[in-house]
Tab-separated table of N, CA and C in Angstrom:
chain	number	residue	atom	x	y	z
O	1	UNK	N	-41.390	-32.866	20.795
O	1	UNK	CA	-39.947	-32.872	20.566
O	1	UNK	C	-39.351	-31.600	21.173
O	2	UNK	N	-38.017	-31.783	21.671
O	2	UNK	CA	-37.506	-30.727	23.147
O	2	UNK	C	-36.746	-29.692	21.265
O	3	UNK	N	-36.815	-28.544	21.535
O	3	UNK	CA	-36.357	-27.545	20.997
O	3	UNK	C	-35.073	-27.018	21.749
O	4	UNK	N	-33.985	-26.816	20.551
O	4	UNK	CA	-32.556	-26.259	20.645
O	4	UNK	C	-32.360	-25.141	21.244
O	5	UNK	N	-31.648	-24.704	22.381
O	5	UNK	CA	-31.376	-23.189	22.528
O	5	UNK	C	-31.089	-22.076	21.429
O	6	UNK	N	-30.535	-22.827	20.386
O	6	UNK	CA	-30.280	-22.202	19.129
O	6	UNK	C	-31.914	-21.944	18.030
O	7	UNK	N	-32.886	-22.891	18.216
O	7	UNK	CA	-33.947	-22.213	17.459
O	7	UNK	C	-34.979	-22.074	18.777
O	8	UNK	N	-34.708	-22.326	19.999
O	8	UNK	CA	-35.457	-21.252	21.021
O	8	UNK	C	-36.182	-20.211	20.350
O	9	UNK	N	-35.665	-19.537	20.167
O	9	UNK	CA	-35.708	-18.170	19.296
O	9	UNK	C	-36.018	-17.991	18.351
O	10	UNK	N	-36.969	-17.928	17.367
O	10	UNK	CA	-36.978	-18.167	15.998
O	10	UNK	C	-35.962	-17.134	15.017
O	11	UNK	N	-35.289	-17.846	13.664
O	11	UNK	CA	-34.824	-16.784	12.872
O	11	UNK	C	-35.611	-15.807	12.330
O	12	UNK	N	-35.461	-14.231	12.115
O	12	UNK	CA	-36.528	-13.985	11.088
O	12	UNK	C	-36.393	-14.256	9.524
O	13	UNK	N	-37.836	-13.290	9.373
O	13	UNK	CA	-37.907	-13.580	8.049
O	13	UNK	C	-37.114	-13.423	7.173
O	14	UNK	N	-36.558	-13.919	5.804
O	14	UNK	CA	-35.552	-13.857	5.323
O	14	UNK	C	-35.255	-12.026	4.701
O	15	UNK	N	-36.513	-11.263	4.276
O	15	UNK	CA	-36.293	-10.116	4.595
O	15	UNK	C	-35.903	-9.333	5.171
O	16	UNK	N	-36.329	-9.382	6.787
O	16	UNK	CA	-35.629	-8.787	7.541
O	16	UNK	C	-34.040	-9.261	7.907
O	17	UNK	N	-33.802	-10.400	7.693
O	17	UNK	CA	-32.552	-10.705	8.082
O	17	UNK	C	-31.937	-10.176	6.841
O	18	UNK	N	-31.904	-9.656	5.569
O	18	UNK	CA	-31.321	-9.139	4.779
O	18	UNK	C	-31.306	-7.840	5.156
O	19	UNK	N	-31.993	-7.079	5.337
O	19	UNK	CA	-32.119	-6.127	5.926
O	19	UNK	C	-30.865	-5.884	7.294
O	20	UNK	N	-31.126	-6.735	8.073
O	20	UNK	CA	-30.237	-6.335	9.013
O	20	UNK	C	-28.610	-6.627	8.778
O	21	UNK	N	-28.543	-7.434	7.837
O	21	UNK	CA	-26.822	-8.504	7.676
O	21	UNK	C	-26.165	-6.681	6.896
O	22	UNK	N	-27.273	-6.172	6.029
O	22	UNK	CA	-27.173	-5.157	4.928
O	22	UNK	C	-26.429	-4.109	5.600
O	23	UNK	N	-27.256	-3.855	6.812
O	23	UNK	CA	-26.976	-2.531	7.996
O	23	UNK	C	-25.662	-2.939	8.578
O	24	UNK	N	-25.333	-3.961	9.197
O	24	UNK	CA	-24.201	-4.466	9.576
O	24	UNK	C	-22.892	-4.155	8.750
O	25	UNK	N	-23.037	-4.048	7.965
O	25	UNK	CA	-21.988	-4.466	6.571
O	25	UNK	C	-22.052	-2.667	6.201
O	26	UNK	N	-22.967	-1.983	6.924
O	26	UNK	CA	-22.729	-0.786	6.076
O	26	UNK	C	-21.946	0.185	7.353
O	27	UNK	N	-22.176	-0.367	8.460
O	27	UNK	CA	-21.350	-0.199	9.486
O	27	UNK	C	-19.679	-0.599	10.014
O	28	UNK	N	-19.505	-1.733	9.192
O	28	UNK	CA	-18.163	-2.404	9.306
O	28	UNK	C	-17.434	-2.806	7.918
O	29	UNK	N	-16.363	-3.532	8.395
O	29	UNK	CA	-15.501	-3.749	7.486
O	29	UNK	C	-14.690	-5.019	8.166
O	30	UNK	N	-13.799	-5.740	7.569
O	30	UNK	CA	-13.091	-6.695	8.082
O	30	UNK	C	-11.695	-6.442	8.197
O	31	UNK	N	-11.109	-6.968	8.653
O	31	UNK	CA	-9.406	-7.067	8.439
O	31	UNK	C	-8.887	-7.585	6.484
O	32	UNK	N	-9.570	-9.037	5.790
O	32	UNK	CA	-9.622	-9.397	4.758
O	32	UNK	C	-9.956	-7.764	3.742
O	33	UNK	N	-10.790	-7.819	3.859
O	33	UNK	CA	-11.067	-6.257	2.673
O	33	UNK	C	-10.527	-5.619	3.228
O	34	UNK	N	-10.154	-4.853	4.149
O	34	UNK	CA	-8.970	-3.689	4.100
O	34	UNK	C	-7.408	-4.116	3.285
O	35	UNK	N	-6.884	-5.183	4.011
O	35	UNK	CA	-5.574	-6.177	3.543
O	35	UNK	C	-5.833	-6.224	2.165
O	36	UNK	N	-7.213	-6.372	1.725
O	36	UNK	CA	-7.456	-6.556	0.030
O	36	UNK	C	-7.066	-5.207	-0.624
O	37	UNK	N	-7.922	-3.890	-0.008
O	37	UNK	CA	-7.629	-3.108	-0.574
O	37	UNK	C	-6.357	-2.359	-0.418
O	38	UNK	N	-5.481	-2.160	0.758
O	38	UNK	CA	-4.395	-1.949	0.681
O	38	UNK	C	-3.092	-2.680	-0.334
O	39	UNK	N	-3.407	-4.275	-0.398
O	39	UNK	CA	-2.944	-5.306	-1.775
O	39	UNK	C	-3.097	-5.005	-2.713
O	40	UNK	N	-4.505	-4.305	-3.413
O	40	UNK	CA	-4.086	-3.779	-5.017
O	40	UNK	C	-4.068	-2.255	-4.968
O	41	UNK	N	-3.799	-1.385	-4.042
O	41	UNK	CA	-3.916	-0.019	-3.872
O	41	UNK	C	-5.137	0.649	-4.165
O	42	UNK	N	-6.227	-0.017	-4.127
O	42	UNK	CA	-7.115	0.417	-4.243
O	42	UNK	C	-8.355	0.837	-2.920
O	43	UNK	N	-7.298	2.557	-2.078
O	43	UNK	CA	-7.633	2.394	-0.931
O	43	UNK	C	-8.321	3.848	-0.865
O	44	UNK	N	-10.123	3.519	-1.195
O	44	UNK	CA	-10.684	5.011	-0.958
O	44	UNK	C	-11.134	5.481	0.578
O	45	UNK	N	-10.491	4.799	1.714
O	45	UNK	CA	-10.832	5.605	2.892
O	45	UNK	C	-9.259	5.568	3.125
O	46	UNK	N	-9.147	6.482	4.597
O	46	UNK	CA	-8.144	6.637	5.493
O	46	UNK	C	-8.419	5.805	6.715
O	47	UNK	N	-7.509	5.005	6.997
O	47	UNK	CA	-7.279	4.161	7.950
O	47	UNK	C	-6.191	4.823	9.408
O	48	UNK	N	-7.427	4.636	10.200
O	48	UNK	CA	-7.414	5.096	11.530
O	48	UNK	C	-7.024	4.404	12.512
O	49	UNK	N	-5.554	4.314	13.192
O	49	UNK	CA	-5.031	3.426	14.418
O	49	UNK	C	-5.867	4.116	15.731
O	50	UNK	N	-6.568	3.918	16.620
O	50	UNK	CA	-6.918	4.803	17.419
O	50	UNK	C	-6.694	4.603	18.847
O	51	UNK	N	-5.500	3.759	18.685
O	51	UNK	CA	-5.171	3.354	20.264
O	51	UNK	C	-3.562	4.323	20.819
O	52	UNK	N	-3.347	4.329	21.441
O	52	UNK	CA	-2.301	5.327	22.137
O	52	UNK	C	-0.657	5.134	21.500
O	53	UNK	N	-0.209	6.340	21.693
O	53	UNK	CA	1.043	6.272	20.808
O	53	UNK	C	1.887	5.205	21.197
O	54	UNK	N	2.127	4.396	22.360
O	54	UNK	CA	3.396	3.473	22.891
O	54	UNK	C	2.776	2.219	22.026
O	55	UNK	N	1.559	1.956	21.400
O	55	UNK	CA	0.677	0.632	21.114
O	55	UNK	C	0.876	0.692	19.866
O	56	UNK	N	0.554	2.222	19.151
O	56	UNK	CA	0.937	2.454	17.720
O	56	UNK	C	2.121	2.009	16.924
O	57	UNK	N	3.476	2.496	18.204
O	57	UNK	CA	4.646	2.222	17.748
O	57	UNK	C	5.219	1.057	17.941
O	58	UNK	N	4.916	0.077	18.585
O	58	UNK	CA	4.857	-1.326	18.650
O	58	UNK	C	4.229	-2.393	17.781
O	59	UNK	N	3.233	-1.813	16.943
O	59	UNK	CA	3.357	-2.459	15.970
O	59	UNK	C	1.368	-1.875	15.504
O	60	UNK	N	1.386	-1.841	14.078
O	60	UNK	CA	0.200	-1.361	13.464
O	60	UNK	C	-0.313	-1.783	12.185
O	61	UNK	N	-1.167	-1.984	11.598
O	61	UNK	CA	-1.730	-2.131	10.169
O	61	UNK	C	-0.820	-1.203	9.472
O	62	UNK	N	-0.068	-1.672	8.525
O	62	UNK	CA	0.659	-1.136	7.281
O	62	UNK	C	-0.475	-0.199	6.993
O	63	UNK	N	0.315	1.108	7.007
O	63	UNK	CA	-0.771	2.418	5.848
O	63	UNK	C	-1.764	3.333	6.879
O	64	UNK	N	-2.050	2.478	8.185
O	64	UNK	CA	-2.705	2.946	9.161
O	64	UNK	C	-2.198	4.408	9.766
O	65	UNK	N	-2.945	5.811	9.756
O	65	UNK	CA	-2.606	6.511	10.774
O	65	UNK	C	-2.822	6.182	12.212
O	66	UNK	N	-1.816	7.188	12.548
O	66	UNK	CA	-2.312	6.927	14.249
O	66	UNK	C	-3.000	8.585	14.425
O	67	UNK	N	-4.569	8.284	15.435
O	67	UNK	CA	-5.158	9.321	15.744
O	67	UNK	C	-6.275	8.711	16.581
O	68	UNK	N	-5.390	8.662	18.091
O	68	UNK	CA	-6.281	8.189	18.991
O	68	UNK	C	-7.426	9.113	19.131
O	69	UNK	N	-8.660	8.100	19.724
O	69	UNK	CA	-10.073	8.915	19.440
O	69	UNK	C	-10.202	10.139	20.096
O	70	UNK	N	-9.058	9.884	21.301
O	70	UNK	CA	-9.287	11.379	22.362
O	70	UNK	C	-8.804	12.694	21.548
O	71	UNK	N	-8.377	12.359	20.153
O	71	UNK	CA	-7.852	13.491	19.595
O	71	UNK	C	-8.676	13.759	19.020
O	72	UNK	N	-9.911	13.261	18.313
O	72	UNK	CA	-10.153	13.369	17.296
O	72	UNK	C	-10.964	14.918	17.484
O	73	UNK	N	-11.111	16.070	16.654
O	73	UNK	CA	-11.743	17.076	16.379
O	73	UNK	C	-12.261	17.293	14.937
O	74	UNK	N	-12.975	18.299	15.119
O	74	UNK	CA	-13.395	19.206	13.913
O	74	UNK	C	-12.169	19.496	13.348
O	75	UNK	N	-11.656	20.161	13.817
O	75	UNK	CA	-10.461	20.882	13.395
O	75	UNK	C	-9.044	19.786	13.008
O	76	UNK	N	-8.528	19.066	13.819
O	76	UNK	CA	-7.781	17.418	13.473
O	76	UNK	C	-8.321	17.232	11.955
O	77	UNK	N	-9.579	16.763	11.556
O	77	UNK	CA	-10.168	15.726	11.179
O	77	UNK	C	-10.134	16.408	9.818
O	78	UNK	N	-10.706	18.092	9.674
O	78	UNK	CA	-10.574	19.293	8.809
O	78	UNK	C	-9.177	18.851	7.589
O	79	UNK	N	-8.148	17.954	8.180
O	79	UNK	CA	-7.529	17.904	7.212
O	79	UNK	C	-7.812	17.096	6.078
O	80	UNK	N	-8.816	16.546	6.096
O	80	UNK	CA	-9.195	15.236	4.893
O	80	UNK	C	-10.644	16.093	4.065
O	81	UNK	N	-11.172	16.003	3.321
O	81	UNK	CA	-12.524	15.984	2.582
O	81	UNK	C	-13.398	15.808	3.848
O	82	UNK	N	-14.779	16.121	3.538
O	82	UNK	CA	-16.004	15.948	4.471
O	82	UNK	C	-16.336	14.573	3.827
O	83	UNK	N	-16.261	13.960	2.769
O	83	UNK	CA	-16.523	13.050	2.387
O	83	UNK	C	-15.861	11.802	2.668
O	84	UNK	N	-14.514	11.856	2.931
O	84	UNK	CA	-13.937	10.856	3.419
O	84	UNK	C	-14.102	9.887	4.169
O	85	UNK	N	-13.795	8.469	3.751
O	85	UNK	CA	-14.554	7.090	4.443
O	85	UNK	C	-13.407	6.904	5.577
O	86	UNK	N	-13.199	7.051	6.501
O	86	UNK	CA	-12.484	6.613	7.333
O	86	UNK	C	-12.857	4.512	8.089
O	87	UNK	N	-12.044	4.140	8.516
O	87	UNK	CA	-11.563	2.833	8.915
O	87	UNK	C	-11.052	3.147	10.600
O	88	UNK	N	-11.647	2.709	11.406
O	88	UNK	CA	-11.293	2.921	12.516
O	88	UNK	C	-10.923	1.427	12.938
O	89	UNK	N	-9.814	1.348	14.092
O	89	UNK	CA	-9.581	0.112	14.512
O	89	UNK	C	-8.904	0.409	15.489
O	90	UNK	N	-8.862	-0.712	16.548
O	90	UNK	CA	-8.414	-0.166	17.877
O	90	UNK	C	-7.620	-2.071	18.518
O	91	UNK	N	-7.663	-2.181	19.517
O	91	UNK	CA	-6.763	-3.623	19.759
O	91	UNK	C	-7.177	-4.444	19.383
O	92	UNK	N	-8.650	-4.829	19.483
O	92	UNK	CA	-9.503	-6.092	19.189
O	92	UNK	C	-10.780	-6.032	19.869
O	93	UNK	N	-11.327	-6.969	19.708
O	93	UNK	CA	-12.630	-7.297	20.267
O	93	UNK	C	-12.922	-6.855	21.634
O	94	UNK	N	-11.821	-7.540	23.003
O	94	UNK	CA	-11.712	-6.700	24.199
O	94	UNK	C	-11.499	-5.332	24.563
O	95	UNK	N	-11.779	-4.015	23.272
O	95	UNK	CA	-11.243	-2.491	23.365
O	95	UNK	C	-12.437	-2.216	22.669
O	96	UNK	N	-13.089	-0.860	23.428
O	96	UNK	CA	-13.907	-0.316	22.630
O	96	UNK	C	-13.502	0.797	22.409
O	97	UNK	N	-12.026	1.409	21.787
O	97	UNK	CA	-11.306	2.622	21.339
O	97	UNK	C	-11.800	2.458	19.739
O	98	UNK	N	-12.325	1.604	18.988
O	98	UNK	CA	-12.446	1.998	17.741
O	98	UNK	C	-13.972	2.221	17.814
O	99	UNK	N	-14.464	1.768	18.715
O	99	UNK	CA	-16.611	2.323	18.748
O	99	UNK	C	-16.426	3.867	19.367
O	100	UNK	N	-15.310	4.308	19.944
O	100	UNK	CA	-15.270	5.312	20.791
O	100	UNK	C	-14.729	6.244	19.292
O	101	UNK	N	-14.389	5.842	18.349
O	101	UNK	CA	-13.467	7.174	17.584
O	101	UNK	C	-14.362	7.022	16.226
O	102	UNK	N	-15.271	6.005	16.507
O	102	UNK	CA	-16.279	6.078	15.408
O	102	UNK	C	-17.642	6.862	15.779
O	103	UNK	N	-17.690	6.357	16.998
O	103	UNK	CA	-18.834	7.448	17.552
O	103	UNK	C	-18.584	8.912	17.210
O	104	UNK	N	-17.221	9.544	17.642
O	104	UNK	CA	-16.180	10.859	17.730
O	104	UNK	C	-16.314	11.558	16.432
O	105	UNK	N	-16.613	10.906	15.671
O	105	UNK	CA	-16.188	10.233	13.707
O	105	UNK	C	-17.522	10.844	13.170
O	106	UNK	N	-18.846	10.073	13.530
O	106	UNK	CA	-19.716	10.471	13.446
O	106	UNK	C	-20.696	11.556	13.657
O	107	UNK	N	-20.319	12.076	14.989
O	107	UNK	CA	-20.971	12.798	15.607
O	107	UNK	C	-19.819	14.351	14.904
O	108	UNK	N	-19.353	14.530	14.284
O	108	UNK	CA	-18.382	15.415	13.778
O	108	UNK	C	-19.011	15.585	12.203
O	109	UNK	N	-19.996	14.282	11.813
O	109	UNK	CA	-20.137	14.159	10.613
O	109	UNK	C	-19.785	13.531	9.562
O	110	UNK	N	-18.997	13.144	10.075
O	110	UNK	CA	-18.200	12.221	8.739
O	110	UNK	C	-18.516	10.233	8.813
O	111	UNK	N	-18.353	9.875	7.850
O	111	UNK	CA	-18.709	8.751	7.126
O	111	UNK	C	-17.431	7.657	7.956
O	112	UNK	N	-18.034	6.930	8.535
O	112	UNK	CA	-17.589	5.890	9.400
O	112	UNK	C	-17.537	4.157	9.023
O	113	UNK	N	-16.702	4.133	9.577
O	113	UNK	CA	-16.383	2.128	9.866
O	113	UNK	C	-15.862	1.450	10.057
O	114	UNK	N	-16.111	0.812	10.701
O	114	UNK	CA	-15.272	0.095	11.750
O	114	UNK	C	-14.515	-1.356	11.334
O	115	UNK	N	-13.573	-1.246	11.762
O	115	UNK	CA	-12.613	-2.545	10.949
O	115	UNK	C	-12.453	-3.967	12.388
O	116	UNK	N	-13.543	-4.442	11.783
O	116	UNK	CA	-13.644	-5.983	13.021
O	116	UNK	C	-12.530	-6.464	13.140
O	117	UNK	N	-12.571	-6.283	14.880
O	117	UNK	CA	-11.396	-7.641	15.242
O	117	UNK	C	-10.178	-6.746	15.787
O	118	UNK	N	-9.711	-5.707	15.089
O	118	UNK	CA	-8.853	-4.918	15.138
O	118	UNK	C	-7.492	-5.216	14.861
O	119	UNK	N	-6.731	-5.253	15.530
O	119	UNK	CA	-5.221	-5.097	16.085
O	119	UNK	C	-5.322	-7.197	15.781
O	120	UNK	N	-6.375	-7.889	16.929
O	120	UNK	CA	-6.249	-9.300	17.046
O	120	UNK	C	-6.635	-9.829	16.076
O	121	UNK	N	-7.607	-9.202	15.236
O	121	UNK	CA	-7.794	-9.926	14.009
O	121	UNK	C	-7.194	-9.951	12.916
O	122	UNK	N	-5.887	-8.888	13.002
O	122	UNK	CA	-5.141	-8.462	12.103
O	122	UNK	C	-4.428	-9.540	12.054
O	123	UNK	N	-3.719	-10.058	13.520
O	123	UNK	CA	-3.039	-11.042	13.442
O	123	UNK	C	-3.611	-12.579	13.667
O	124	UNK	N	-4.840	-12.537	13.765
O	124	UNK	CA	-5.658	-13.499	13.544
O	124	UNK	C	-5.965	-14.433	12.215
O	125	UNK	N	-5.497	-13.137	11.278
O	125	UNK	CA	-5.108	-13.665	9.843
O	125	UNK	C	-3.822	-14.096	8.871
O	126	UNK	N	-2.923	-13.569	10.116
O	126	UNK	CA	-1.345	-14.029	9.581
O	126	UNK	C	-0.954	-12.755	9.058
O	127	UNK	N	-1.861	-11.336	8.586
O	127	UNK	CA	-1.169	-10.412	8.127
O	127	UNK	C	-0.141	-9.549	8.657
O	128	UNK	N	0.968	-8.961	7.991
O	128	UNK	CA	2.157	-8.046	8.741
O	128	UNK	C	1.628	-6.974	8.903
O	129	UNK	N	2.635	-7.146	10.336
O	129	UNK	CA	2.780	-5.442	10.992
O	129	UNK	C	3.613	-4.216	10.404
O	130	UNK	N	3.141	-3.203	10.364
O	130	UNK	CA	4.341	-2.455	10.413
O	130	UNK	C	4.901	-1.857	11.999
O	131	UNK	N	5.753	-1.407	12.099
O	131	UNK	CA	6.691	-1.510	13.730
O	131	UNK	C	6.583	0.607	13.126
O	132	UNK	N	6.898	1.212	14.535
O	132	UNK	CA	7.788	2.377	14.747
O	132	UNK	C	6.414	3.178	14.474
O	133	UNK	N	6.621	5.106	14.489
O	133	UNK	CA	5.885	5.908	14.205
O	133	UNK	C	5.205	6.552	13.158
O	134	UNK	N	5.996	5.712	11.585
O	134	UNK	CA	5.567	6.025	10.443
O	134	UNK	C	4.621	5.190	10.226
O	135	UNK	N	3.126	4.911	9.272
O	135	UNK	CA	2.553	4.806	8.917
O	135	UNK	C	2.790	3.635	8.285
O	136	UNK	N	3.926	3.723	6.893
O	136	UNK	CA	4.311	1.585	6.592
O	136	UNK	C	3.484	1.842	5.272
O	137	UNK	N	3.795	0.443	4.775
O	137	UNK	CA	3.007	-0.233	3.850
O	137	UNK	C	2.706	-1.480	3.513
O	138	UNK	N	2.068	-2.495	2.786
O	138	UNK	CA	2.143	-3.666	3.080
O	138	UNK	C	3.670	-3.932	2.294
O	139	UNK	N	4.037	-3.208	1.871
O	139	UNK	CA	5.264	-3.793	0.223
O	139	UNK	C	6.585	-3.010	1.275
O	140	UNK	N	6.409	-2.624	2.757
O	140	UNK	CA	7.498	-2.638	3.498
O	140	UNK	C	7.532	-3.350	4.449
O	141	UNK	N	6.350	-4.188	5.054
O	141	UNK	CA	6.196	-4.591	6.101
O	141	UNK	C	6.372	-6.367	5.758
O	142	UNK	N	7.323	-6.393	7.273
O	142	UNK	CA	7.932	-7.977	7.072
O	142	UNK	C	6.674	-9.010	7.546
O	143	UNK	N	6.236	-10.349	6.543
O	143	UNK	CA	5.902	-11.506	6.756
O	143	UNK	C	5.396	-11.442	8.324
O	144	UNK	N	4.240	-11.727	8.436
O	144	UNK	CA	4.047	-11.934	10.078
O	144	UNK	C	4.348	-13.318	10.117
């Protein structure tokens, strides 16, 4: 019997695939759980826009700073806790500005993760933008 391109390959063991889904998940985040936690205010990282100021002000995740990765420093970054969970996100899937300010993120020391999808998955889910150079919230930002 002819075998699927899809089990070509075998899955692994259900261990290791826990193992790896585990690592994944300790690396990222979604658009849904951020939107969740910004929805009941229950928001223990800082959320990082990291794409360029004309992109920022055109429209962004409610609550999101803007701090493109080329900024990011010791000294920038100095303003938050060493402990702080930061949320990086950048246009979408086609931009690697949020692997670039998580790398930046990391290598500085601090506790990283990356918010899948970005900018496209934001609106991939129907959630609102906030518009202009302030930061926003979801309880200001209009209905997408």
């Amino acid at each position: 019997m002819p075998t699927s391109p899809v089990a070509a390959i075998p899955a692994p063991a259900p261990p290791r695939a826990a193992e790896h889904f585990a690592n994944r998940l300790a690396f990222e985040t979604d658009c849904a759980d951020v939107h969740e936690s910004l929805s009941t205010g229950i928001v223990d990282f800082v959320l990082l826009d990291v794409r360029g100021p004309k992109a920022y002000a055109r429209a962004h995740v409610p609550g999101a700073l803007h701090c493109p990765h080329r900024e990011m420093s010791a000294e920038r970054m100095a303003v938050w806790p060493a402990s702080t969970l930061f949320v990086v996100y950048c246009a979408g899937p086609h931009c690697n500005g949020a692997d670039r300010a998580a790398l930046a993120l990391s290598r500085l020391g601090r506790p990283v993760k990356l918010m899948l999808g970005g900018m496209t998955g934001w609106a991939d889910e129907g959630f609102a933008f906030a518009r202009g150079s302030d930061p926003g919230s979801l309880a200001t930002s209009p209905a997408a």
